[in-house]
Amino acid sequence: MAGILSRLQHVGGHRRLTVTEPLPVRLLLIAVALLFLGLVLVVPLAAVFSEALRKGAAAYGAALVDPDAIAAIKLTLLTAAIAVPLNLVFGVAASWAIAKFHFRGKNLLITLIDLPFAVSPVISGLIYVLLFGAHGWIGPWLQERDIQIIFAVPGIVLATIFVTFPFVARELIPLMESQGTDEEESAMVLGANGWQTFFRVTLPNIKWGLLYGVILCNARAMGEFGAVSVVSGHIRGLTNTMPLHVEILYNEYNFVAAFAVASLLAALALLTLVIKNIIEWKAHRDAAPQPEHGENPA
Amino acid sequence: MTTITRKSNVLPGFGLTLGFTLFYLSVIVLIPLSATFLRSASLTWPEFWDTVTNARVVASYKLSFGASTLAALINGVFGFIVAWVLVRYSFPGKKVVDALVDLPFALPTAVAGIALTAVYAKNGWIGSLLEPHGIKVAFTPLGVLLALIFIGLPFVVRTIQPVLEDLEAEIEEAAASLGANRLQTFFRVILPTVFPALLTGVAMAFARALGEYGSVVFISGNMPMKTEITPLMIITKLEQYDYAGATAIAVVMLVISFVLLLGINLLQAWSARR
């Protein structure tokens, strides 16, 4: 599933099949698919907005300008503003090393980069509690120096970095591998230095893949619940991100406010899907005139 | 993974980028994860065993494994139908439907959790229709199953879709011209080709479902022995400041996750060879 963009560039237009199913079968299958997606995806999504507006726009607005809600929104934005750029730099560095050079253990490295996706979000938070918490390995040492990581913002940022770790890298590695090194080599031969080569040759080639990874990384960073829940300590106004604030409001039976904050996150998810599709469309269009990037190494 | 492109030593930055990659990977992922394993070593074997085989924890394994398996299989069937319909047929609004399949990737799990609960609770839009028939979804294992279907769906659809797109039309035409009916063509020609991808998608959905927390905790009701999932047991232990207990259960889950990751990598390699 890695490298959606690199794959996209190789998928041609749909063939017209001369054999297909009879019309009633086609209609039945379309109906089954739509009904299933409706029940599982669309109805719950609609419910978020409907529940948020149940008591009118005023109650909706009031929930969003509540100081705790605003503090949660700020913390969520701050967390994403730290986690996403770090994982972006990592993703670019990792894919440069992996895609442009030969070395032993490359496949192992790729698997290790994917590791955070295999770990339960709850465990992603737990590992930092075991390391930095009051009973953790470095906890007492940190306590002596008055540095708090767990139940504080640094822990939330760390857990978020962990769960969003592979997003950019796994998008860029197959994309850069499929592009090879010819263009970069030409630039070097023509006298460009390393940074010039990267910014003028590599970056334009990978921009859509990069943006794609960043968009998905950001959506997860802002929406992460399990990992952040373990390290946050749920201190209102201080260590509550938006998803955690939703949980607190919901558990207090303050459903309108919970769904109001949730509706912001749902809107972010929808925006993410829209941008994602625009990127796919642009990458597809850019790739169309260059069929010589013919084979997919993934 | 094999590469066809020629690699060079002309390009700069290998030491810098690989060095940074290994450093960042170690600090964020490898050291914290191995610290967890080392920490579990401080438990004696009987302590470890008692924690991970406690009746309440075992009940959570049964629910987590059972619901994850069932959810992955249901996604295998319906995800296949969705992928098939999106690749093969055209209908109004298809692009929007295609984009919506990724919703579970983009929607925060907590939002999915409260939304599903609102819809399938007994006073919810769909829950109120099911209630008169004696079907309760929210706060039962059925609710857990529903949440796991939600989060696993895109894994199956997005793994099958490219394989269906790449299917050679000629093979199906050949099968038809040799006298196979559509159903025979499907089971003898199409399904065997798509099967490795289908299995990969189902395995990914299963792996994701096992560790899922946010979307499940709201709809499950978290009743001990009945609707507690394994990740919740870790949270429960942590809330009781039982760090050793939390670590023991986490290690069991991590080992299972790593075995699944290995299995999925092998499946993908198999799938790529087909």
XYZ file of C-alpha atoms in Angstrom:
572
model
C 0.000 0.000 0.000
C 3.032 2.225 0.142
C 3.628 4.750 -2.572
C 0.172 5.478 -3.836
C 1.422 8.246 -6.094
C 4.235 6.245 -7.585
C 1.705 3.590 -8.420
C -0.811 6.054 -9.757
C 1.611 7.202 -12.398
C 1.656 3.787 -13.977
C -2.015 2.988 -14.008
C -3.381 3.590 -17.440
C -6.918 4.509 -18.426
C -9.611 1.944 -17.860
C -9.969 -0.569 -20.623
C -13.358 -1.076 -22.106
C -14.300 -4.628 -21.424
C -16.200 -6.538 -24.007
C -17.307 -9.052 -21.401
C -19.121 -7.873 -18.331
C -21.960 -8.821 -16.058
C -25.632 -8.542 -17.037
C -27.253 -5.224 -16.132
C -29.268 -6.511 -13.131
C -26.106 -7.988 -11.590
C -24.235 -4.738 -12.097
C -27.034 -2.714 -10.531
C -27.276 -5.124 -7.613
C -23.534 -4.950 -6.912
C -23.538 -1.146 -7.130
C -26.506 -1.064 -4.738
C -24.785 -3.405 -2.268
C -21.562 -1.342 -2.372
C -23.382 1.958 -1.903
C -25.602 0.613 0.881
C -22.587 -0.766 2.729
C -20.605 2.475 2.377
C -23.684 4.440 3.353
C -24.282 2.508 6.557
C -20.640 2.373 7.610
C -19.239 5.709 6.375
C -21.792 8.259 5.229
C -24.441 8.020 7.941
C -21.931 8.376 10.813
C -20.257 11.311 9.044
C -23.602 13.047 8.605
C -24.434 12.328 12.252
C -21.386 14.313 13.422
C -22.716 17.506 11.853
C -26.336 16.799 12.707
C -25.577 16.167 16.399
C -23.339 19.247 16.546
C -26.169 21.459 15.285
C -28.920 19.750 17.277
C -29.408 22.742 19.574
C -28.836 25.340 16.917
C -25.984 27.432 15.631
C -25.636 29.433 18.854
C -24.909 26.356 20.990
C -22.557 25.135 18.264
C -20.657 28.417 18.239
C -20.535 28.598 22.037
C -18.906 25.159 22.207
C -16.165 26.297 19.852
C -15.277 29.535 21.601
C -15.140 27.893 25.027
C -11.652 28.629 26.457
C -10.907 24.920 26.958
C -11.903 24.203 23.358
C -9.667 27.006 22.105
C -6.773 25.745 24.245
C -7.326 22.260 22.756
C -7.347 23.636 19.205
C -4.122 25.562 19.887
C -2.394 22.514 21.345
C -3.467 20.382 18.382
C -2.106 22.961 15.937
C 1.140 23.266 17.908
C 1.605 19.489 18.024
C 1.083 19.144 14.287
C 3.360 22.143 13.643
C 6.223 20.317 15.380
C 5.543 16.704 14.391
C 4.825 17.189 10.692
C 7.968 19.179 9.740
C 10.201 16.773 11.687
C 8.716 13.762 9.935
C 8.917 15.632 6.644
C 12.675 16.198 7.014
C 13.089 12.597 8.113
C 11.018 11.309 5.187
C 13.091 13.231 2.648
C 16.406 12.190 4.228
C 15.391 8.531 4.498
C 14.105 8.319 0.934
C 17.211 10.073 -0.432
C 19.477 7.541 1.281
C 17.301 4.553 0.384
C 16.290 5.449 -3.166
C 19.500 6.972 -4.488
C 22.136 4.643 -3.042
C 22.924 0.964 -2.671
C 23.647 -0.446 0.750
C 23.157 -3.588 2.768
C 20.145 -3.959 5.027
C 17.995 -1.598 2.986
C 14.903 -3.797 3.155
C 15.290 -4.150 6.906
C 15.502 -0.377 7.203
C 12.305 0.045 5.177
C 10.525 -2.455 7.427
C 11.744 -0.665 10.555
C 10.474 2.652 9.210
C 7.039 1.050 8.782
C 7.085 -0.340 12.313
C 5.014 2.416 13.987
C 2.057 1.526 11.743
C 2.070 -1.999 13.153
C 2.000 -0.861 16.765
C -1.280 -0.222 18.576
C -1.737 3.509 19.300
C -2.097 2.707 22.994
C 1.315 1.026 23.001
C 2.768 3.971 21.050
C 1.933 6.115 24.054
C 2.905 3.507 26.631
C 6.492 3.190 25.394
C 7.143 6.843 26.213
C 5.476 6.533 29.627
C 7.815 3.612 30.372
C 10.780 5.705 29.278
C 10.008 9.188 30.591
C 7.209 8.680 33.173
C 7.692 9.057 36.932
C 8.312 5.286 37.164
C 10.145 5.197 33.853
C 13.810 4.668 33.095
C 14.794 8.279 32.716
C 11.834 9.577 34.747
C 13.583 10.085 38.108
C 16.553 11.777 36.411
C 14.185 14.126 34.590
C 12.234 14.818 37.773
C 15.368 15.948 39.590
C 15.885 18.479 36.860
C 12.239 19.523 36.810
C 11.739 18.414 33.232
C 8.288 17.021 32.575
C 7.656 15.034 29.424
C 4.797 12.723 30.337
C 1.470 14.405 31.184
C 2.894 17.461 29.422
C 3.209 18.828 25.912
C 6.562 17.153 25.003
C 5.020 13.710 25.589
C 2.076 14.553 23.353
C 4.445 15.738 20.624
C 6.628 12.619 20.941
C 3.669 10.235 20.761
C 2.335 12.120 17.738
C 5.715 11.959 15.994
C 5.756 8.191 16.599
C 2.316 7.452 15.145
C 2.911 9.676 12.091
C 6.521 8.571 11.626
C 6.251 6.580 8.348
C 3.767 8.732 6.379
C 6.150 10.903 4.325
C 8.916 8.309 3.998
C 6.678 5.499 2.730
C 5.210 7.812 0.105
C 8.588 9.108 -1.117
C 10.707 5.934 -1.096
C 8.915 4.103 -3.953
C 8.399 7.371 -5.853
C 12.089 8.291 -5.748
C 13.131 4.734 -6.541
C 10.958 4.782 -9.655
C 12.622 8.019 -10.771
C 16.177 6.726 -10.523
C 19.247 8.948 -10.378
C 19.814 10.016 -14.005
C 18.455 13.534 -13.667
C 20.403 14.219 -10.473
C 23.600 12.881 -12.050
C 23.162 15.148 -15.050
C 22.723 18.138 -12.752
C 25.917 17.230 -10.887
C 27.834 16.818 -14.132
C 26.615 20.254 -15.223
C 28.148 21.703 -12.067
C 25.270 21.943 -9.594
C 26.117 21.294 -5.975
C 24.200 18.837 -3.797
C 21.635 21.282 -2.440
C 21.033 22.844 -5.851
C 20.517 19.385 -7.293
C 18.034 18.526 -4.576
C 16.032 21.759 -4.685
C 16.017 22.249 -8.467
C 15.874 18.677 -9.744
C 14.676 16.228 -7.107
C 12.165 18.386 -5.273
C 10.124 19.356 -8.367
C 9.956 15.648 -9.259
C 8.703 14.540 -5.877
C 6.579 17.549 -4.913
C 3.196 15.839 -5.263
C 4.310 12.743 -3.400
C 5.773 14.931 -0.685
C 2.601 16.980 -0.343
C 0.529 13.804 -0.306
C 2.558 12.362 2.552
C 2.426 15.653 4.459
C -1.367 15.926 4.112
C -1.940 12.408 5.462
C 0.686 12.909 8.174
C -1.035 16.117 9.251
C -4.502 14.543 9.362
C -3.237 11.777 11.608
C -1.202 14.173 13.762
C -4.233 16.336 14.450
C -6.585 13.419 14.941
C -4.508 10.967 16.974
C -6.365 9.770 20.046
C -5.054 6.547 21.594
C -1.348 7.361 21.830
C -1.926 10.925 22.960
C -4.532 9.800 25.471
C -1.953 7.642 27.269
C 0.680 10.372 27.633
C -1.529 13.423 28.089
C -2.930 13.139 31.613
C -6.067 14.931 30.331
C -5.437 18.246 32.051
C -8.064 20.637 30.738
C -6.718 23.711 29.044
C -3.157 22.386 29.299
C -2.650 18.915 27.844
C -5.905 18.379 26.001
C -5.789 18.050 22.245
C -8.969 18.305 20.202
C -9.700 14.545 20.106
C -9.136 14.343 23.876
C -11.386 17.346 24.429
C -14.084 15.565 22.403
C -13.761 12.571 24.706
C -14.025 14.630 27.903
C -17.096 16.516 26.688
C -18.695 13.284 25.500
C -18.111 11.534 28.815
C -19.728 14.508 30.558
C -22.813 13.952 28.376
C -22.196 17.356 26.815
C -22.968 15.874 23.402
C -23.568 19.075 21.451
C -20.184 20.487 22.475
C -18.451 17.136 21.886
C -19.880 16.877 18.373
C -19.176 20.554 17.689
C -15.440 20.035 18.303
C -15.677 16.699 16.480
C -17.238 18.481 13.497
C -14.076 20.587 13.142
C -12.034 17.398 12.990
C -14.497 15.866 10.525
C -14.236 18.985 8.358
C -10.453 18.634 8.488
C -10.798 15.010 7.367
C -13.022 16.002 4.443
C -10.610 18.792 3.474
C -7.774 16.253 3.616
C -9.664 13.961 1.228
C -10.328 16.821 -1.173
C -6.672 17.939 -1.218
C -5.560 14.321 -1.543
C -7.711 13.880 -4.640
C -6.499 17.131 -6.156
C -2.900 15.964 -5.640
C -3.657 12.584 -7.209
C -5.247 14.307 -10.181
C -2.316 16.716 -10.607
C 0.274 13.960 -10.231
C -1.606 11.885 -12.784
C -1.733 14.803 -15.190
C 1.960 15.639 -14.721
C 2.917 12.026 -15.244
C 0.821 11.516 -18.356
C 3.240 12.987 -20.945
C 6.199 10.994 -19.594
C 5.387 7.340 -20.062
C 9.105 6.479 -19.959
C 8.960 6.230 -16.151
C 7.609 2.906 -17.180
C 8.159 0.346 -14.481
C 7.078 0.205 -10.929
C 9.679 -1.155 -8.560
C 7.302 -1.512 -5.611
C 11.816 -5.225 -3.177
C 14.033 -5.160 -6.222
C 15.184 -2.054 -7.931
C 15.720 -1.638 -11.624
C 17.222 1.800 -11.562
C 20.958 2.250 -11.659
C 22.422 3.606 -8.449
C 25.386 5.924 -8.406
C 28.060 7.084 -6.069
C 28.252 10.441 -7.808
C 25.455 11.942 -5.727
C 26.345 13.499 -2.390
C 24.629 13.274 0.956
C 24.594 9.537 1.566
C 26.372 9.724 4.906
C 24.346 12.692 6.084
C 20.919 11.354 5.128
C 21.520 7.763 6.236
C 23.077 8.980 9.463
C 20.129 11.225 10.234
C 17.664 8.481 9.269
C 19.267 5.974 11.627
C 19.570 8.502 14.439
C 15.952 9.669 14.217
C 14.664 6.109 13.794
C 16.590 5.006 16.874
C 15.514 7.890 19.088
C 11.836 7.882 18.169
C 11.127 4.215 17.443
C 13.814 1.661 18.214
C 15.024 2.752 21.657
C 11.549 3.325 23.163
C 10.285 0.024 21.723
C 13.237 -2.000 22.965
C 13.017 -0.285 26.346
C 9.515 -1.727 26.613
C 10.798 -5.242 25.975
C 13.646 -4.779 28.456
C 11.224 -3.466 31.022
C 9.056 -6.571 30.725
C 12.168 -8.613 31.512
C 12.068 -7.165 35.025
C 8.923 -9.220 35.615
C 9.357 -12.784 36.809
C 7.902 -15.421 34.523
C 4.987 -16.346 36.871
C 4.116 -12.654 37.286
C 4.160 -12.168 33.539
C 2.124 -15.306 32.931
C -0.474 -14.459 35.588
C -0.969 -11.001 34.108
C -1.381 -12.084 30.517
C -3.632 -15.064 31.349
C -5.859 -13.271 33.847
C -9.509 -14.125 33.093
C -10.457 -10.537 32.268
C -7.467 -10.164 29.939
C -8.220 -13.479 28.235
C -11.808 -12.332 27.686
C -10.377 -9.234 25.998
C -8.181 -11.368 23.686
C -11.240 -13.354 22.671
C -13.192 -10.217 21.839
C -10.263 -8.477 20.111
C -9.315 -11.508 18.025
C -12.883 -12.585 17.305
C -14.173 -9.162 16.334
C -11.004 -8.313 14.350
C -11.186 -11.572 12.406
C -14.862 -11.170 11.654
C -14.441 -7.494 10.716
C -11.539 -8.316 8.380
C -13.552 -11.088 6.687
C -16.636 -8.885 6.286
C -14.368 -6.188 4.820
C -12.893 -8.858 2.542
C -16.324 -9.507 1.039
C -17.765 -5.989 0.955
C -14.404 -4.347 0.269
C -14.067 -6.584 -2.771
C -17.520 -5.598 -3.984
C -16.737 -1.907 -3.449
C -13.393 -2.187 -5.274
C -15.022 -4.161 -8.091
C -17.817 -1.653 -8.542
C -15.354 1.270 -8.486
C -13.035 -0.306 -11.068
C -15.500 -1.978 -13.402
C -18.735 -0.013 -13.465
C -19.615 3.601 -13.976
C -22.360 5.368 -12.076
C -23.098 8.944 -11.079
C -21.020 10.202 -8.165
C -18.437 7.460 -8.526
C -15.508 9.821 -7.953
C -16.997 11.046 -4.677
C -17.663 7.480 -3.538
C -14.092 6.531 -4.436
C -12.734 9.453 -2.402
C -14.989 8.634 0.551
C -13.479 5.158 0.883
C -10.436 6.850 2.460
C -12.561 8.539 5.123
C -11.528 6.085 7.874
C -7.857 6.975 7.159
C -8.573 10.690 7.519
C -11.259 10.849 10.198
C -9.882 10.879 13.761
C -10.786 7.615 15.453
C -12.444 9.338 18.415
C -14.766 11.177 16.043
C -15.610 7.923 14.285
C -16.266 6.349 17.675
C -18.755 8.908 18.946
C -20.415 9.182 15.518
C -20.968 5.424 15.237
C -22.259 5.361 18.805
C -24.707 8.194 18.084
C -26.044 6.457 14.964
C -26.254 2.929 16.345
C -27.347 3.657 19.939
C -30.935 2.708 20.676
C -32.176 6.256 20.101
C -29.920 6.804 17.072
C -30.905 6.975 13.397
C -30.203 3.311 12.672
C -30.153 1.955 16.217
C -33.786 2.974 16.690
C -34.734 0.944 13.600
C -32.906 -2.135 14.863
C -34.080 -1.899 18.481
C -37.651 -3.175 17.840
C -36.116 -6.289 16.250
C -34.123 -6.975 19.389
C -30.816 -6.052 17.736
C -28.568 -3.974 19.967
C -25.375 -2.633 18.409
C -23.962 0.058 20.696
C -22.448 -1.217 23.957
C -22.359 -4.829 22.717
C -19.688 -6.878 20.874
C -21.637 -6.065 17.689
C -20.699 -2.410 18.205
C -17.024 -3.351 18.507
C -17.360 -5.284 15.248
C -18.949 -2.290 13.526
C -16.160 0.079 14.605
C -13.530 -2.402 13.389
C -15.300 -2.753 10.035
C -15.216 1.039 9.725
C -11.488 1.406 10.312
C -10.444 -1.648 8.245
C -12.427 -0.984 5.081
C -9.954 1.213 3.135
C -7.120 -1.278 3.651
C -9.008 -3.944 1.699
C -10.390 -1.663 -1.021
C -7.110 0.150 -1.656
C -5.100 -3.076 -1.824
C -7.432 -4.780 -4.306
C -8.195 -1.785 -6.515
C -4.844 -1.519 -8.371
C -4.772 -5.271 -8.985
C -8.272 -5.200 -10.468
C -7.252 -2.225 -12.615
C -4.249 -4.118 -13.972
C -6.195 -7.266 -14.869
C -5.780 -8.098 -18.511
C -9.132 -7.854 -20.268
C -7.950 -10.359 -22.858
C -7.805 -13.178 -20.336
C -11.441 -12.742 -19.410
C -12.381 -12.507 -23.068
C -10.424 -15.669 -23.762
C -12.206 -17.447 -20.922
C -15.557 -16.287 -22.270
C -14.762 -17.321 -25.821
C -13.683 -20.750 -24.574
C -17.174 -21.162 -23.159
C -16.803 -20.164 -19.512
C -19.764 -18.345 -18.100
C -19.267 -15.157 -16.117
C -19.326 -16.884 -12.733
C -16.776 -19.486 -13.865
C -14.560 -16.735 -15.239
C -14.790 -14.945 -11.933
C -13.936 -17.928 -9.758
C -11.393 -19.577 -12.030
C -9.674 -16.568 -13.639
C -10.265 -13.343 -11.752
C -10.354 -14.455 -8.124
C -7.091 -16.490 -8.234
C -5.280 -13.436 -9.648
C -6.691 -11.021 -7.097
C -6.494 -13.447 -4.173
C -3.000 -12.541 -2.873
C -3.951 -8.860 -2.811
C -7.268 -9.672 -1.154
C -5.499 -11.691 1.511
C -2.970 -8.887 2.044
C -5.749 -6.338 2.462
C -7.646 -8.575 4.869
C -4.470 -9.179 6.902
C -3.788 -5.425 7.064
C -7.359 -4.726 8.182
C -6.998 -7.447 10.821
C -3.685 -6.069 12.111
C -5.100 -2.567 12.306
C -8.260 -3.788 14.054
C -6.313 -5.653 16.752
C -4.605 -2.501 17.960
C -7.497 -0.098 17.394
C -8.592 1.908 20.394
C -10.236 5.278 19.681
C -13.164 4.204 17.556
C -13.949 1.187 19.752
C -13.952 2.539 23.310
C -16.978 4.758 22.790
C -19.255 2.200 21.163
C -18.145 -0.819 23.211
C -19.340 0.369 26.623
C -16.241 -1.275 28.157
C -17.952 -3.832 30.370
C -15.451 -6.175 32.050
C -15.460 -9.713 30.619
C -17.939 -8.637 27.938
C -16.922 -5.674 25.800
C -13.353 -4.836 26.795
C -10.755 -4.949 24.017
C -7.093 -5.722 24.709
C -5.725 -2.175 24.134
C -8.249 -0.997 26.740
C -6.777 -3.476 29.236
C -3.422 -1.691 28.865
C -5.109 1.643 29.606
C -6.921 0.125 32.607
C -3.655 -1.192 34.029
C -2.000 2.196 33.518
C -4.835 3.980 35.301
C -4.228 1.659 38.269
C -0.502 2.538 38.081
C 0.185 -1.133 37.289
C 3.025 -0.393 34.860
C 4.351 -3.944 34.943
C 0.940 -5.340 34.054
C 0.490 -2.832 31.222
C 3.952 -3.697 29.881
C 3.246 -7.440 29.982
C 0.072 -7.107 27.908
C 1.801 -4.641 25.581
C 4.607 -7.138 24.943
C 2.099 -9.849 24.020
C 0.418 -7.449 21.590
C 3.725 -6.224 20.146
C 4.889 -9.759 19.428
C 1.600 -10.515 17.674
C 1.859 -7.252 15.702
C 5.405 -8.005 14.562
C 4.449 -11.505 13.456
C 1.535 -10.004 11.507
C 3.832 -7.378 9.954
C 6.192 -10.125 8.828
C 3.269 -12.111 7.419
C 1.935 -9.083 5.554
C 5.383 -8.384 4.056
C 5.578 -11.981 2.833
C 2.041 -11.729 1.435
C 2.968 -8.521 -0.392
C 6.035 -10.163 -1.875
C 3.849 -13.058 -3.019
C 1.267 -10.633 -4.357
C 3.932 -8.694 -6.302
C 5.203 -11.872 -7.944
C 1.766 -12.729 -9.318
